[in-house]
Amino acid sequence: MIIIDCDLQDPPELINEMVAKWIEGYDVILMKRIRRHGESFLKKITAKTFYKILQRLSNIDLPENVGDFRLMSRKVIEAIKDCPEKVRFMKGLFAWQGFRTAVIEYEREQRVGGKSAFSYWKLWDFALDGLTSFSTAPLKLPTWLGIFLVMTALAYAIAQFLFLPVPSPNATLLLCVLALSGVQMLMLGIIGEYVARISIETKRRPLYIIDRIYTSENVDE
């Protein structure tokens, strides 16, 4: 299967090179854009920032400057079909498969007619889909914040005990607020850990992907 946009920004004449790579034994051929003519600086920098953040917060290696223009073998397609989740961040699913991949570089030309249907709000929703589909890091944030607040309250209490034998009412109030806020955040963090595991379970992605089945007919290959 070859995916290509219908606005012809992706050159169809490169399909021959993609098929040649597939014949060499690659299951996925990615088309990497070394130049993206006609796109604003803001769109380029926000896209680069998003992919950097997603790579740090998730466990997938998401290639930069790679769009939907690609070739996939039949077994890659079948592996994607085995993922029954409804909200699909396809770039993440493509990278998650892990099949043998080749990269071909090209220059993406400027759009000849029309305009992109992706507004900045839609791009924001797209980024949220990617983050929530392949990262549980935001759900772990309350845990770390709670630990920080509890440790701050503990350090503040020790400082008050050592340097102010008779703490002021304001200091005591501040200590109570820090401690209670930390405990609340820790409780939210525990809930977040359960929600993260529920999210992973509901996606029902396969635990492994079968690359090849060896039988008596193909074992010599």
Short mmCIF file of C-alpha atoms in Angstrom, two decimals, residues 74-149:
data_model
loop_
_atom_site.label_atom_id
_atom_site.label_comp_id
_atom_site.label_asym_id
_atom_site.label_seq_id
_atom_site.Cartn_x
_atom_site.Cartn_y
_atom_site.Cartn_z
CA ARG A 74 0.93 -6.33 3.55
CA LYS A 75 2.14 -7.62 6.93
CA VAL A 76 2.52 -4.03 8.21
CA ILE A 77 -1.06 -3.31 7.18
CA GLU A 78 -2.30 -6.46 8.92
CA ALA A 79 -0.41 -5.47 12.08
CA ILE A 80 -2.10 -2.06 12.07
CA LYS A 81 -5.49 -3.72 11.60
CA ASP A 82 -4.81 -5.70 14.79
CA CYS A 83 -4.93 -2.45 16.79
CA PRO A 84 -8.65 -1.98 17.57
CA GLU A 85 -8.37 1.45 19.24
CA LYS A 86 -10.80 4.10 17.99
CA VAL A 87 -8.70 7.27 18.41
CA ARG A 88 -5.78 6.53 16.11
CA PHE A 89 -2.66 8.64 15.93
CA MET A 90 -1.51 7.01 12.71
CA LYS A 91 2.03 8.42 12.64
CA GLY A 92 2.57 6.87 16.04
CA LEU A 93 1.06 3.54 15.02
CA PHE A 94 3.24 3.45 11.91
CA ALA A 95 6.37 4.00 14.02
CA TRP A 96 5.21 1.61 16.76
CA GLN A 97 5.17 -1.40 14.39
CA GLY A 98 8.96 -1.60 14.21
CA PHE A 99 9.34 -3.36 10.86
CA ARG A 100 12.40 -3.02 8.66
CA THR A 101 12.34 0.56 7.42
CA ALA A 102 14.09 2.56 4.69
CA VAL A 103 14.09 6.33 4.23
CA ILE A 104 14.05 8.26 0.95
CA GLU A 105 14.62 12.02 1.06
CA TYR A 106 12.83 14.47 -1.20
CA GLU A 107 11.76 18.10 -1.48
CA ARG A 108 8.11 18.78 -0.94
CA GLU A 109 6.85 21.39 -3.37
CA GLN A 110 4.50 24.25 -2.59
CA ARG A 111 0.78 23.65 -2.82
CA VAL A 112 -0.45 24.51 -6.33
CA GLY A 113 -4.08 25.19 -5.46
CA GLY A 114 -6.39 25.36 -2.48
CA LYS A 115 -5.31 25.55 1.13
CA SER A 116 -4.69 23.17 3.98
CA ALA A 117 -7.74 22.00 5.92
CA PHE A 118 -5.65 21.84 9.10
CA SER A 119 -6.16 24.98 11.17
CA TYR A 120 -4.03 25.59 14.24
CA TRP A 121 -6.90 24.34 16.42
CA LYS A 122 -7.03 21.08 14.45
CA LEU A 123 -3.26 20.77 14.73
CA TRP A 124 -3.62 21.25 18.50
CA ASP A 125 -6.18 18.41 18.62
CA PHE A 126 -3.82 16.33 16.49
CA ALA A 127 -0.99 16.94 18.98
CA LEU A 128 -3.24 15.98 21.91
CA ASP A 129 -4.20 12.74 20.15
CA GLY A 130 -0.53 11.91 19.71
CA LEU A 131 0.36 12.71 23.30
CA THR A 132 -2.53 10.81 24.85
CA SER A 133 -2.16 7.82 22.51
CA PHE A 134 1.51 7.11 23.21
CA SER A 135 2.37 8.76 26.51
CA THR A 136 1.12 8.53 30.08
CA ALA A 137 3.61 11.15 31.31
CA PRO A 138 0.94 13.85 31.95
CA LEU A 139 -0.83 11.45 34.33
CA LYS A 140 2.40 11.02 36.30
CA LEU A 141 2.89 14.76 36.75
CA PRO A 142 0.72 15.04 39.94
CA THR A 143 2.87 12.36 41.60
CA TRP A 144 6.10 14.28 41.07
CA LEU A 145 4.45 17.56 42.01
CA GLY A 146 3.06 15.98 45.18
CA ILE A 147 6.48 14.62 46.16
CA PHE A 148 8.00 18.06 45.57
CA LEU A 149 5.38 19.77 47.76
#
